[in-house]
XYZ file of C-alpha atoms in Angstrom:
566
model
C 2.262 29.575 -64.454
C 3.300 26.266 -62.861
C 0.501 23.729 -62.588
C 1.558 22.854 -59.009
C 1.830 25.323 -56.154
C 2.638 24.805 -52.505
C 0.761 26.505 -49.681
C 1.735 26.715 -46.017
C -0.178 28.600 -43.300
C 1.861 31.267 -41.572
C 1.749 32.227 -37.918
C 0.180 35.608 -38.701
C -2.878 34.012 -40.327
C -1.657 34.427 -43.871
C -0.064 31.846 -46.114
C 3.196 31.331 -47.940
C 2.853 30.113 -51.523
C 5.329 29.108 -54.205
C 5.281 27.474 -57.644
C 6.826 24.009 -57.864
C 9.039 22.428 -60.449
C 9.009 18.782 -61.603
C 11.403 17.860 -58.785
C 8.979 19.146 -56.134
C 11.255 22.073 -55.237
C 10.331 25.763 -55.574
C 10.448 27.035 -59.153
C 10.043 30.639 -58.094
C 10.097 32.918 -55.060
C 8.078 32.215 -51.938
C 5.357 34.826 -51.540
C 3.453 35.823 -48.421
C -0.290 36.305 -48.968
C -2.510 37.813 -46.280
C -5.709 36.045 -47.365
C -5.526 32.254 -47.937
C -8.735 32.224 -49.977
C -7.573 35.045 -52.227
C -4.211 33.347 -52.671
C -5.968 30.349 -54.163
C -8.731 32.257 -55.972
C -6.234 34.459 -57.776
C -4.456 31.430 -59.250
C -7.178 29.556 -61.179
C -4.618 27.868 -63.396
C -3.144 25.812 -60.551
C -4.080 22.164 -61.140
C -2.817 20.826 -57.817
C -2.119 22.466 -54.452
C 0.481 20.888 -52.186
C -0.125 21.433 -48.478
C 0.466 19.817 -45.126
C -3.082 18.803 -44.311
C -6.356 19.208 -46.157
C -8.210 19.258 -42.848
C -6.087 22.253 -41.854
C -6.516 24.349 -44.988
C -9.556 23.378 -47.021
C -12.485 24.080 -44.636
C -11.540 27.762 -44.506
C -11.334 27.924 -48.278
C -14.743 26.286 -48.609
C -16.223 28.753 -46.138
C -15.353 31.548 -48.576
C -16.666 29.660 -51.616
C -13.240 28.579 -52.908
C -12.864 25.024 -54.171
C -9.743 23.394 -55.558
C -9.539 20.800 -58.282
C -6.770 18.637 -56.811
C -4.381 18.609 -53.905
C -1.473 16.651 -52.493
C -1.911 16.039 -48.768
C 1.596 15.599 -47.325
C 0.476 13.956 -44.085
C -1.867 11.562 -45.881
C 1.035 10.639 -48.163
C 3.309 10.130 -45.171
C 0.860 7.669 -43.646
C 0.705 5.638 -46.870
C 4.471 5.698 -47.393
C 5.245 4.670 -43.818
C 2.854 1.760 -44.187
C 4.395 0.738 -47.494
C 7.837 0.775 -45.882
C 6.672 -1.472 -43.041
C 6.724 1.368 -40.518
C 2.997 1.770 -39.900
C 2.306 3.420 -36.567
C 5.315 5.741 -36.583
C 4.434 9.443 -36.222
C 3.023 10.619 -39.535
C 2.960 14.402 -39.127
C 4.955 16.625 -41.456
C 7.058 17.648 -38.460
C 7.882 13.995 -37.775
C 8.724 13.412 -41.437
C 11.063 16.420 -41.381
C 12.753 15.148 -38.212
C 13.351 11.740 -39.808
C 14.712 13.416 -42.916
C 17.217 15.460 -40.880
C 18.063 12.760 -38.362
C 16.653 14.590 -35.347
C 14.347 13.422 -32.564
C 10.937 12.525 -33.963
C 8.015 14.258 -32.216
C 4.879 12.260 -31.488
C 1.719 13.033 -33.393
C -0.672 15.404 -31.639
C -3.761 13.724 -30.173
C -6.723 13.520 -32.483
C -9.197 16.289 -31.860
C -12.614 15.144 -30.670
C -15.445 16.463 -32.779
C -17.743 18.938 -31.081
C -21.440 18.318 -31.793
C -22.615 20.526 -34.605
C -19.212 22.158 -35.058
C -17.306 22.913 -38.230
C -13.536 22.614 -38.496
C -11.714 25.876 -39.055
C -8.436 26.769 -40.639
C -5.335 26.755 -38.478
C -6.929 25.026 -35.491
C -4.269 23.161 -33.469
C -4.115 19.903 -35.437
C -0.366 19.867 -35.943
C 2.852 21.841 -35.978
C 3.096 24.511 -38.668
C 6.208 24.203 -40.788
C 7.798 26.947 -42.857
C 7.242 26.367 -46.543
C 10.888 25.423 -47.313
C 10.760 22.690 -44.642
C 7.426 21.450 -45.926
C 8.779 21.252 -49.453
C 11.845 19.329 -48.285
C 9.467 16.683 -46.958
C 7.449 16.776 -50.183
C 10.523 16.329 -52.398
C 11.713 13.405 -50.301
C 8.265 11.805 -50.546
C 8.522 11.939 -54.332
C 11.713 9.890 -54.108
C 10.072 7.398 -51.769
C 7.217 6.941 -54.243
C 9.794 6.057 -56.875
C 11.258 3.369 -54.600
C 7.897 1.635 -54.148
C 7.357 -1.748 -55.758
C 4.928 -0.201 -58.267
C 5.657 3.552 -58.324
C 2.807 4.450 -60.672
C 0.275 2.652 -58.501
C 1.645 4.216 -55.345
C 1.445 7.698 -56.835
C -2.132 6.988 -57.902
C -2.992 5.815 -54.398
C -1.600 9.006 -52.887
C -3.539 11.107 -55.381
C -6.704 9.143 -54.615
C -6.243 9.501 -50.853
C -5.685 13.244 -51.271
C -8.830 13.479 -53.403
C -10.715 11.655 -50.677
C -9.591 14.287 -48.198
C -11.113 16.980 -50.418
C -14.378 15.063 -50.728
C -14.555 14.520 -46.971
C -14.062 18.234 -46.289
C -16.753 19.139 -48.815
C -19.157 16.608 -47.320
C -18.487 17.996 -43.863
C -19.285 21.444 -45.206
C -22.487 20.366 -46.974
C -23.959 18.116 -44.291
C -26.594 15.428 -44.822
C -30.128 16.842 -45.257
C -32.088 16.050 -42.102
C -35.665 16.761 -40.998
C -35.835 17.360 -37.254
C -39.650 17.219 -37.405
C -39.601 13.764 -38.986
C -36.949 12.578 -36.549
C -38.965 13.725 -33.534
C -42.079 12.066 -34.930
C -40.180 8.796 -35.409
C -38.869 8.926 -31.849
C -42.357 9.618 -30.477
C -43.825 6.712 -32.464
C -41.109 4.320 -31.299
C -40.413 5.491 -27.751
C -43.467 7.390 -26.613
C -43.404 10.456 -24.410
C -40.341 11.665 -22.574
C -40.516 12.000 -18.812
C -39.193 15.012 -16.954
C -35.689 14.611 -15.567
C -34.209 12.799 -18.559
C -35.240 9.271 -17.601
C -36.218 6.544 -20.027
C -39.166 7.392 -22.294
C -42.538 5.758 -21.752
C -42.179 2.742 -24.080
C -38.794 1.752 -22.630
C -40.178 2.036 -19.098
C -43.114 -0.184 -20.070
C -40.824 -2.814 -21.595
C -38.548 -2.722 -18.565
C -41.587 -3.439 -16.380
C -42.573 -6.342 -18.663
C -39.073 -7.829 -18.382
C -39.140 -7.501 -14.570
C -42.619 -9.046 -14.371
C -41.505 -11.993 -16.490
C -38.559 -12.663 -14.163
C -40.582 -12.081 -11.022
C -38.196 -9.456 -9.676
C -36.809 -6.079 -10.625
C -34.316 -6.448 -13.481
C -32.426 -3.707 -15.323
C -32.646 -4.732 -19.015
C -29.932 -2.205 -19.898
C -27.441 -4.092 -17.703
C -26.355 -7.373 -19.364
C -24.950 -8.782 -16.117
C -28.301 -8.257 -14.393
C -30.154 -9.995 -17.225
C -27.725 -12.946 -17.328
C -28.115 -13.341 -13.551
C -31.917 -13.272 -13.863
C -31.849 -15.988 -16.525
C -29.543 -18.077 -14.336
C -31.959 -17.775 -11.421
C -34.654 -19.033 -13.795
C -32.501 -22.065 -14.606
C -31.379 -20.829 -18.026
C -27.698 -20.390 -18.816
C -26.737 -17.682 -21.284
C -23.320 -16.142 -21.753
C -24.523 -12.818 -23.155
C -27.633 -10.873 -24.065
C -26.913 -10.834 -27.784
C -30.060 -11.296 -29.785
C -28.856 -14.392 -31.611
C -28.264 -16.109 -28.272
C -31.389 -15.180 -26.336
C -34.018 -15.289 -29.075
C -33.992 -19.100 -29.006
C -34.561 -19.162 -25.233
C -38.033 -20.210 -24.099
C -38.873 -17.596 -21.485
C -41.534 -14.818 -21.358
C -38.847 -12.152 -20.786
C -37.236 -12.733 -24.170
C -39.710 -10.867 -26.392
C -39.860 -7.613 -24.350
C -36.101 -7.817 -23.726
C -35.284 -7.939 -27.442
C -37.671 -5.084 -28.145
C -36.188 -3.085 -25.255
C -32.633 -3.543 -26.521
C -33.557 -2.420 -30.029
C -35.338 0.711 -28.827
C -32.725 1.448 -26.168
C -30.003 1.617 -28.821
C -32.066 4.076 -30.838
C -32.740 6.212 -27.763
C -29.070 6.316 -26.752
C -27.464 6.554 -30.196
C -30.023 8.620 -32.159
C -32.481 9.976 -29.612
C -33.498 13.515 -28.707
C -30.104 14.375 -27.211
C -28.328 13.215 -30.380
C -30.700 15.279 -32.503
C -29.959 18.386 -30.465
C -26.204 17.803 -30.589
C -25.620 16.849 -34.207
C -28.273 18.427 -36.425
C -27.978 22.126 -37.259
C -29.941 24.168 -39.805
C -31.466 21.102 -41.408
C -28.181 19.206 -41.765
C -26.590 16.321 -39.900
C -22.911 17.201 -39.604
C -20.621 14.366 -38.582
C -16.952 14.802 -39.355
C -16.015 12.368 -42.105
C -12.421 11.161 -41.896
C -11.034 9.742 -45.120
C -8.662 6.816 -44.599
C -9.703 6.464 -40.975
C -8.820 2.764 -40.804
C -5.855 0.726 -41.947
C -7.918 -0.699 -44.835
C -8.615 2.803 -46.115
C -12.263 2.742 -45.158
C -13.753 5.940 -43.821
C -14.942 6.652 -40.309
C -16.694 9.590 -38.685
C -15.411 11.532 -35.714
C -18.552 11.685 -33.593
C -22.241 11.373 -34.366
C -22.253 7.753 -35.557
C -22.538 8.948 -39.134
C -21.893 5.515 -40.653
C -24.346 3.658 -38.433
C -27.711 5.280 -39.117
C -30.494 2.716 -38.417
C -32.988 2.244 -41.207
C -35.873 3.554 -39.132
C -33.942 6.783 -38.459
C -33.149 7.154 -42.159
C -36.716 8.357 -42.535
C -35.416 11.691 -41.234
C -32.939 12.024 -44.127
C -35.128 14.077 -46.443
C -34.105 16.070 -49.507
C -34.720 19.800 -49.689
C -37.899 20.900 -51.499
C -37.422 20.438 -55.237
C -34.312 18.325 -54.640
C -33.727 14.578 -54.589
C -31.340 12.093 -53.024
C -29.561 9.832 -55.479
C -28.638 6.795 -53.372
C -26.206 4.421 -55.058
C -25.033 1.024 -53.789
C -22.218 -0.890 -55.453
C -23.425 -4.362 -56.385
C -21.380 -7.235 -54.921
C -18.266 -5.098 -54.784
C -15.933 -7.453 -52.883
C -16.106 -10.424 -55.294
C -15.771 -8.074 -58.260
C -12.670 -6.562 -56.688
C -11.325 -10.055 -56.030
C -11.783 -10.862 -59.708
C -9.870 -7.729 -60.717
C -6.916 -8.179 -58.358
C -6.549 -11.948 -58.832
C -6.897 -11.823 -62.626
C -8.766 -15.126 -62.430
C -10.154 -15.631 -65.974
C -13.305 -17.413 -64.847
C -14.191 -14.970 -62.107
C -13.397 -11.986 -64.343
C -15.793 -13.410 -66.926
C -18.514 -13.692 -64.276
C -17.743 -10.224 -62.901
C -17.829 -8.767 -66.391
C -21.600 -8.854 -66.313
C -23.940 -6.566 -64.466
C -26.198 -9.465 -63.540
C -26.226 -11.249 -60.161
C -22.642 -12.397 -59.633
C -23.505 -14.970 -56.975
C -26.069 -16.606 -59.254
C -23.498 -16.804 -62.034
C -20.978 -18.401 -59.661
C -23.608 -20.862 -58.482
C -24.375 -21.906 -62.055
C -20.717 -22.764 -62.610
C -19.684 -24.320 -59.325
C -22.682 -25.001 -57.069
C -25.390 -26.533 -59.270
C -27.422 -23.356 -59.204
C -27.460 -22.992 -55.399
C -26.999 -19.244 -55.007
C -26.847 -19.328 -51.206
C -23.989 -21.817 -51.272
C -22.155 -19.770 -53.879
C -22.480 -16.597 -51.821
C -21.245 -18.362 -48.680
C -18.284 -19.745 -50.616
C -17.233 -16.393 -52.095
C -17.614 -14.495 -48.841
C -15.928 -17.349 -46.983
C -12.914 -17.027 -49.266
C -12.756 -13.285 -48.570
C -13.467 -13.400 -44.851
C -11.665 -16.602 -43.975
C -14.473 -19.065 -43.218
C -12.390 -22.144 -43.974
C -13.764 -24.768 -41.577
C -16.853 -26.968 -41.608
C -19.158 -26.227 -44.537
C -16.935 -23.258 -45.354
C -14.053 -25.611 -46.144
C -16.257 -27.686 -48.439
C -17.543 -24.601 -50.216
C -14.054 -23.200 -50.572
C -12.839 -26.429 -52.178
C -15.595 -26.201 -54.778
C -14.765 -22.558 -55.418
C -11.056 -23.380 -55.743
C -11.729 -25.965 -58.443
C -13.645 -23.458 -60.562
C -11.753 -20.242 -59.755
C -8.255 -21.377 -58.686
C -6.413 -18.065 -59.153
C -8.939 -16.100 -57.141
C -8.783 -18.449 -54.175
C -4.987 -18.719 -54.431
C -4.735 -14.910 -54.281
C -6.456 -14.622 -50.911
C -4.781 -17.805 -49.672
C -1.385 -16.276 -50.426
C -2.368 -13.091 -48.596
C -3.495 -15.117 -45.583
C -0.238 -17.051 -45.549
C 1.784 -13.844 -45.716
C -0.258 -12.441 -42.854
C 0.285 -15.540 -40.745
C 4.011 -15.263 -41.327
C 4.057 -11.590 -40.337
C 4.934 -10.318 -43.803
C 3.590 -7.151 -45.397
C 0.425 -7.477 -47.433
C -0.640 -4.819 -49.915
C -3.711 -3.733 -51.821
C -3.517 -3.530 -55.595
C -2.398 0.111 -55.444
C -0.008 -0.373 -52.520
C -1.871 0.406 -49.301
C -0.147 -1.850 -46.792
C -1.387 -4.036 -43.972
C 0.917 -3.555 -40.971
C 3.361 -6.319 -40.049
C 2.739 -8.449 -36.995
C 2.792 -6.553 -33.740
C 5.968 -6.641 -31.723
C 5.359 -7.235 -28.020
C 1.715 -6.140 -28.173
C -1.429 -8.111 -27.578
C -2.810 -7.814 -31.063
C -1.614 -6.500 -34.385
C -5.160 -5.633 -35.393
C -5.596 -3.253 -32.491
C -2.234 -1.652 -33.281
C -3.519 -1.140 -36.808
C -6.644 0.608 -35.640
C -9.015 -2.359 -35.887
C -10.836 -2.811 -32.555
C -10.732 -6.104 -30.749
C -14.102 -7.835 -30.637
C -14.236 -7.309 -26.895
C -13.967 -3.554 -27.401
C -17.002 -3.434 -29.671
C -20.515 -3.221 -28.185
C -21.946 -6.722 -28.195
C -24.765 -5.917 -30.559
C -22.342 -4.401 -33.082
C -20.041 -7.437 -33.307
C -20.980 -8.170 -36.890
C -19.754 -6.859 -40.209
C -22.093 -3.852 -39.938
C -20.172 -2.206 -42.754
C -17.110 -1.890 -40.515
C -15.609 -5.404 -40.637
C -14.902 -6.289 -37.019
C -15.866 -9.954 -36.535
C -13.604 -11.666 -34.046
C -10.177 -10.172 -34.741
C -9.206 -10.073 -31.073
C -7.256 -13.309 -31.268
C -3.506 -13.085 -30.845
C -2.679 -16.090 -33.002
C -1.234 -16.083 -36.488
C -4.321 -17.631 -37.996
C -6.433 -14.649 -36.936
C -3.947 -12.297 -38.548
C -4.087 -14.444 -41.664
C -7.839 -13.859 -41.836
C -7.176 -10.157 -41.377
C -4.703 -10.121 -44.282
C -6.966 -12.263 -46.486
C -9.733 -9.730 -46.103
C -7.402 -6.743 -46.264
C -6.300 -7.294 -49.854
C -9.933 -7.282 -50.984
C -11.452 -4.676 -48.656
C -8.449 -2.388 -48.988
C -8.419 -2.624 -52.779
C -12.148 -1.906 -52.746
C -11.482 1.190 -50.628
C -8.822 2.328 -53.102
C -11.283 1.904 -55.989
C -13.956 3.806 -54.066
C -11.635 6.787 -53.617
C -11.150 7.034 -57.362
C -14.903 6.651 -57.826
C -15.460 9.613 -55.509
C -12.823 11.682 -57.297
C -14.390 10.983 -60.690
C -17.914 11.654 -59.407
C -16.801 14.884 -57.747
C -15.315 16.056 -61.047
C -18.455 15.082 -62.990
C -20.673 17.042 -60.584
C -18.445 20.123 -60.575
C -20.638 21.985 -63.045
C -23.892 21.096 -61.290
C -25.664 22.191 -58.145
C -25.410 18.558 -56.995
C -23.427 17.893 -53.826
C -21.918 14.734 -52.381
C -23.381 14.378 -48.898
C -22.687 10.812 -47.733
C -20.283 7.944 -48.337
C -19.569 4.642 -46.647
C -17.555 1.888 -48.274
C -19.938 0.849 -51.070
C -22.662 3.468 -50.850
C -22.781 7.100 -51.904
C -25.530 9.710 -51.683
C -25.732 12.786 -53.881
C -28.173 15.589 -53.045
C -29.263 17.379 -56.191
C -32.072 19.358 -57.818
C -34.703 17.037 -59.264
C -33.804 18.031 -62.811
C -30.173 16.923 -62.277
C -31.017 13.465 -60.915
C -30.780 11.636 -64.237
C -27.416 13.225 -64.978
C -26.142 12.237 -61.516
C -27.206 8.623 -62.062
C -25.261 8.611 -65.319
C -22.279 10.256 -63.649
C -22.175 7.553 -60.972
C -22.212 4.782 -63.546
C -19.459 6.415 -65.604
C -17.372 7.212 -62.517
C -17.525 3.579 -61.415
C -16.298 2.390 -64.804
C -13.498 4.972 -64.894
C -12.417 4.098 -61.357
C -12.251 0.433 -62.347
C -9.964 1.188 -65.289
C -7.741 3.556 -63.317
C -7.390 1.222 -60.341
C -7.070 -2.187 -61.964
C -6.230 -1.455 -65.598
C -8.192 -2.835 -68.523
C -10.108 -5.894 -67.307
C -13.517 -7.339 -68.195
C -14.706 -6.622 -64.636
C -17.654 -4.270 -64.255
C -18.686 -2.354 -61.148
C -22.437 -1.752 -61.437
C -24.481 0.309 -59.000
C -28.076 0.011 -57.892
C -29.363 3.563 -57.793
C -32.557 5.029 -56.398
C -33.783 8.596 -56.824
C -35.828 9.362 -53.726
C -36.966 12.163 -51.471
C -36.277 10.100 -48.335
C -33.219 7.915 -47.669
C -35.323 5.150 -46.101
C -37.201 4.704 -49.391
C -34.006 3.722 -51.229
C -33.802 0.249 -49.713
């Protein structure tokens, strides 16, 4: 039996399947199967399934207890290949790829489906146009040729495999859900916000704080309306341009303390309050829809539910099942370690080859033991802080680690000039926008003005100030992209390796964001999961970057409650 088979949903609810040869073309007859799950279950020897979209096929398979080892997601591959060819933003559906291949009019991509609270995706929902299997395989075969034309074909193929593996992990995480105690959540909300009033108005503690703010200003002020607050400060003779905490906490006025407390609690009430709990938690599980490769850098997002922005106080509700534990693992200083691996800087690779504090090691070599200065310098090199003290720190870093700094400098220069910039494996930063306000928005990175004011920080999503239209801003984007994107590529291979290691256990991957992963497992499996994470990180480092001295250590905690991990 061929180790690769193709699968395409049919209009009657069945599927067409066929074995594939080395050229990606059918190596046998196309067969119609009435039951998609049985079609896969009856072929246990298939190492990789080729299909249009994992989100289309895999949830239904999981619902019947069928898991696959590997897949090739044609639409995920199309997105990566278009980006690599400098055509990011063109329609990436299989139907669009087929139209380009045959020289016909290219259909636009269907709009992204909005997640319904508490819902689960199902097979064959209207996420795209179904293609007959021969058409799908024509696209697949042509994609194989495009991989060969990439600058580093082996890396590009690995990236596509990693992205496809990420799609499998995301679907399995969506199926599993994150363990969640509604009782604990309600208790947290009561402790923080007090009683709820009839009619859906603000809870007691918010109403009390709003009264305190109004009393301090001497008139009725709506603390949830920034314009009203700014006007009230102006009437008190104090000029502020926003109600961001960093700006108002230095203001000497009695309204400041209750206003800051109000804003903190208001965000919890709106983003993770009782309504959120009712919408997004079902049968003891929080079920956001994880989307692998949701941003141009490859970082994941969630479609609804704010799954990647769970406040620490709300994490108290993330509680393992009885007899189970949460293994929470954070990658230690991932970005500078990735920079060492992609730049091949001998000095930085030596530092990153240890599992000790990287910033302290850098400080001992370049900053007279000042760890804070070393951290600012390294992050400044990655994020583009190259003025003021940042410029001084960068100069010191450049003297000690010249290849590392030159690597991100070169990326920034390419970005400023509108050239393509790639991660180590070949994920590509889009070229400069043509006739649009901002290339970053075209690439799926929100402008700072589009982000809620209290979220305009890194927050795990990297959005600080990329609304500028000038070349320098795009240079900062590209400088960061080569590091963050390469880190995202490494993380995909980490997830794939960890998923494989846990395949024989009851353990389940339930959460992932950039540099953090959570595995829910029986208590007796926790030690094995910790080992699996460490080994998966090492394997992902070798697969992504080759043999280097760089190590990717994790800080792991085995806990019953997520909030206890940090």
